């Protein structure tokens, strides 16, 4: 059993500071376990958001030694233990308390993306037929657990605070899932350009690097969406062809 | 007195898991004003964790499947204590509820001819579980969430309901607080739907999150509704056992559905050693036959690993107790062996069980495509809960409805895997429909300010006791309860231990009335834990009392001092209610009888 020191950010939207706590680490522990021990022994009111403790719900996002992580999936053994482990809240969103941020913006922004609209059912019983190959591509995006770590790392939100103009990688993944859904017939390209600010993304790929679900955000979601935009708005021939095929 | 914020709805739904969201969508489709309250953020409720799939007799793979067989399987799994009307409705309506999800954007895995793929699960005769790899719950909750946010429903995220308010006999509203600031909230409403999920946090080893503190069961009980079947807690046979910090996290039954086998330390596939009479004719008697079943040979019978959960859990306990367990106190679960049979096994496992692969890799440093897992039973689900009308989901309190895991009746003594997700959809929808109808027919009732004031006082009391709890903080009380429930009211029960358990609960109840909390009302988990204690104590007491009354072993309830089924309990359920003095009463009542048609279906599918 080894004692490890943590520097945990404590505070609220008025301000705060790092406080030091030490706790004993045993085999297999993740950062969230260590924080629970601190919460039970030394800081009863330490605010942490979590649910599943298995990397499935995307609640426990924070920054560990400056890197956006799920607290429940970060093993203590993966961190250097000769110096304090630094834990702080995400930076792209306002803090509520300690490690908990106000992420409601993500929910509001999502509402403004046009909802799923399926083509007419393929079979008389109201069901559809889809091939697994066609579903695969979208299933990658639907793995998203809405942890918002990609939103946290994206400089457009984190440094430039362009929340009004840009929906961020997580919601671009969501839009890609709708746009590439084999049944969907809605068109969201115009919105992507005008209201959702896809143009702000300059393909730095930082978002892809932090995604705990290993979604290839930039290459598989954002770039294809950008290509659709180009096709649609700058390629008149494609535009006409699209009229016949029903959808781009 | 603290100020309270007021909201008005026709229907208030407490909980935003599968049941709550499906209920909200239905109620708002009916044209009434709907509010949803949930303790976490939207999309984070327990439903998100469900892995294996949702059971529905669609018959995409096994054409012979139909609602009658699903009904018969559900009743057999529940040892015939189920409410047969609920089991019938569930089996009939599940397929339509699954198709509806597809119309709202869900993308299930496909068959070769492009239909929804279905997989094997324990206790189901045919391949019946619609699924998406091993993240079906995520697909389901996200689909409902993304559909629901466009319906004009108000969501109150990170708010907790502490009390239900009544006007005479009927429901008038609910009282709670928001997590962020600790502000008090009053919801005036004509009808309330409880969709708060389960009770797993009463135990030490559980697959459930912090949210599962038995809130809905307790809210219902406190305001005069009845609870049934509380002795039936499902211990899932396969939870992680190592490392300690992940003990209890679920290993989906899908692993066994895809060919995973259980072995003891001697390498023996011990599930072949004890096959219950009722399942003998439908269970494989050789490893080869079991494998044939896994790969879809319809002539073959099912592997013994897919027997019902209660049975598998007890066999595992037996192996461990008799010294044939794994190094960390479990048994071995092996999916890697299928490479002997499948050329592309590694890819196949990663494709079919991606989050299991990920979970073991990240949390235990085990590669399940080449190494064996260690697993043991974990507290998973409660079959018991709030008693409801089979068709409307209304309780005996007018205007109070319940759906999903918090409600009881469908599963009887043991739930079949996959029957919960379909339960949420079928009865979530019904609860929304009938709650909306109730609100239209009955309008609002009056809120009694005295009830609000006393609720406020009770909620603030832990702060007044700050520092006065003599070193026994809220977390310690909670942990002691979990330890005692685990050891005294767990998988294997005896009269003396259950009695001891009840004594511990009553002692801890007293302590929970004096523990104090530090800090202020803003996002203060210490305070929230203090407020949850009342619920944990109430449902723990209910479980222990019912378990004491049922002097037999049936389904998930196992008594070492009465290890067999008893005729005398075959047609009886336990009913919990609060008496005039505020004490908990347990009465036994006759089960809902089978109709002639039900009997025939069960006979035909024996
Ligand atoms: C790991 C795991 C895997 C599973 N896999 C499967 C599977 O493959 N197939 C299957 O059929 N079943 C499965 N189950 C069971 C199934 O997932 C659950 O039974 C089901 O999701 C419960 O749904 P629900 O809607 O009833 O409640 P939940 O999804 O738990 O939602 C409860 C909601 O109520 C809210 N709430 C609770 N108390 C309060 C309060 N006091 N005030 C306000 N809000 C409150 C919570 O915040 C939450 O939003 C699994 C369970 C687990 C834990
Ligand atoms: S690739 Fe685009 S969305 Fe992703 S972090 Fe970079 S700028 Fe942001
Ligand atoms: S895309 Fe990945 S990082 Fe972004 S919210 Fe989804 S799961 Fe999290
Ligand atoms: S607690 Fe669910 S992802 Fe960490």
PDB file of C-alpha atoms in Angstrom, chain B residues 81 85-86 103 110 116 143 150 163 165 174 204 222 229 241 250 262-263 270 378 381 424 446 491 495 500 517 531:
ATOM      1  CA  UNK B  81     -45.231 -15.934  -9.211  1.00  0.00           C
ATOM      2  CA  UNK B  85     -51.526 -10.411 -17.238  1.00  0.00           C
ATOM      3  CA  UNK B  86     -48.338  -8.316 -17.186  1.00  0.00           C
ATOM      4  CA  UNK B 103     -38.399   4.426 -36.435  1.00  0.00           C
ATOM      5  CA  UNK B 110     -28.623  -6.779 -38.593  1.00  0.00           C
ATOM      6  CA  UNK B 116     -32.957  -6.838 -36.699  1.00  0.00           C
ATOM      7  CA  UNK B 143     -32.745   7.053 -29.072  1.00  0.00           C
ATOM      8  CA  UNK B 150     -37.978  17.572 -29.489  1.00  0.00           C
ATOM      9  CA  UNK B 163     -41.247  13.383  -0.887  1.00  0.00           C
ATOM     10  CA  UNK B 165     -47.286  15.325  -1.681  1.00  0.00           C
ATOM     11  CA  UNK B 174     -43.673  16.192  -5.348  1.00  0.00           C
ATOM     12  CA  UNK B 204     -21.618  -3.886  -1.140  1.00  0.00           C
ATOM     13  CA  UNK B 222     -44.230   6.292   2.440  1.00  0.00           C
ATOM     14  CA  UNK B 229     -41.971  -9.534  -4.060  1.00  0.00           C
ATOM     15  CA  UNK B 241     -14.070  -9.901  -8.991  1.00  0.00           C
ATOM     16  CA  UNK B 250     -21.116  -6.487 -14.755  1.00  0.00           C
ATOM     17  CA  UNK B 262     -17.679 -21.379 -17.030  1.00  0.00           C
ATOM     18  CA  UNK B 263     -14.919 -23.513 -15.536  1.00  0.00           C
ATOM     19  CA  UNK B 270     -19.247 -27.446 -13.793  1.00  0.00           C
ATOM     20  CA  UNK B 378     -23.054  -9.363  -8.114  1.00  0.00           C
ATOM     21  CA  UNK B 381     -31.719  -6.154 -10.199  1.00  0.00           C
ATOM     22  CA  UNK B 424     -39.211  -0.391 -19.743  1.00  0.00           C
ATOM     23  CA  UNK B 446     -54.332  21.111  -3.887  1.00  0.00           C
ATOM     24  CA  UNK B 491     -27.584 -14.730  -1.982  1.00  0.00           C
ATOM     25  CA  UNK B 495     -33.495 -17.248   9.529  1.00  0.00           C
ATOM     26  CA  UNK B 500     -29.615 -10.315  12.759  1.00  0.00           C
ATOM     27  CA  UNK B 517     -23.130  16.726   7.458  1.00  0.00           C
ATOM     28  CA  UNK B 531     -30.875  12.072   2.582  1.00  0.00           C
TER      29      UNK B 531
END
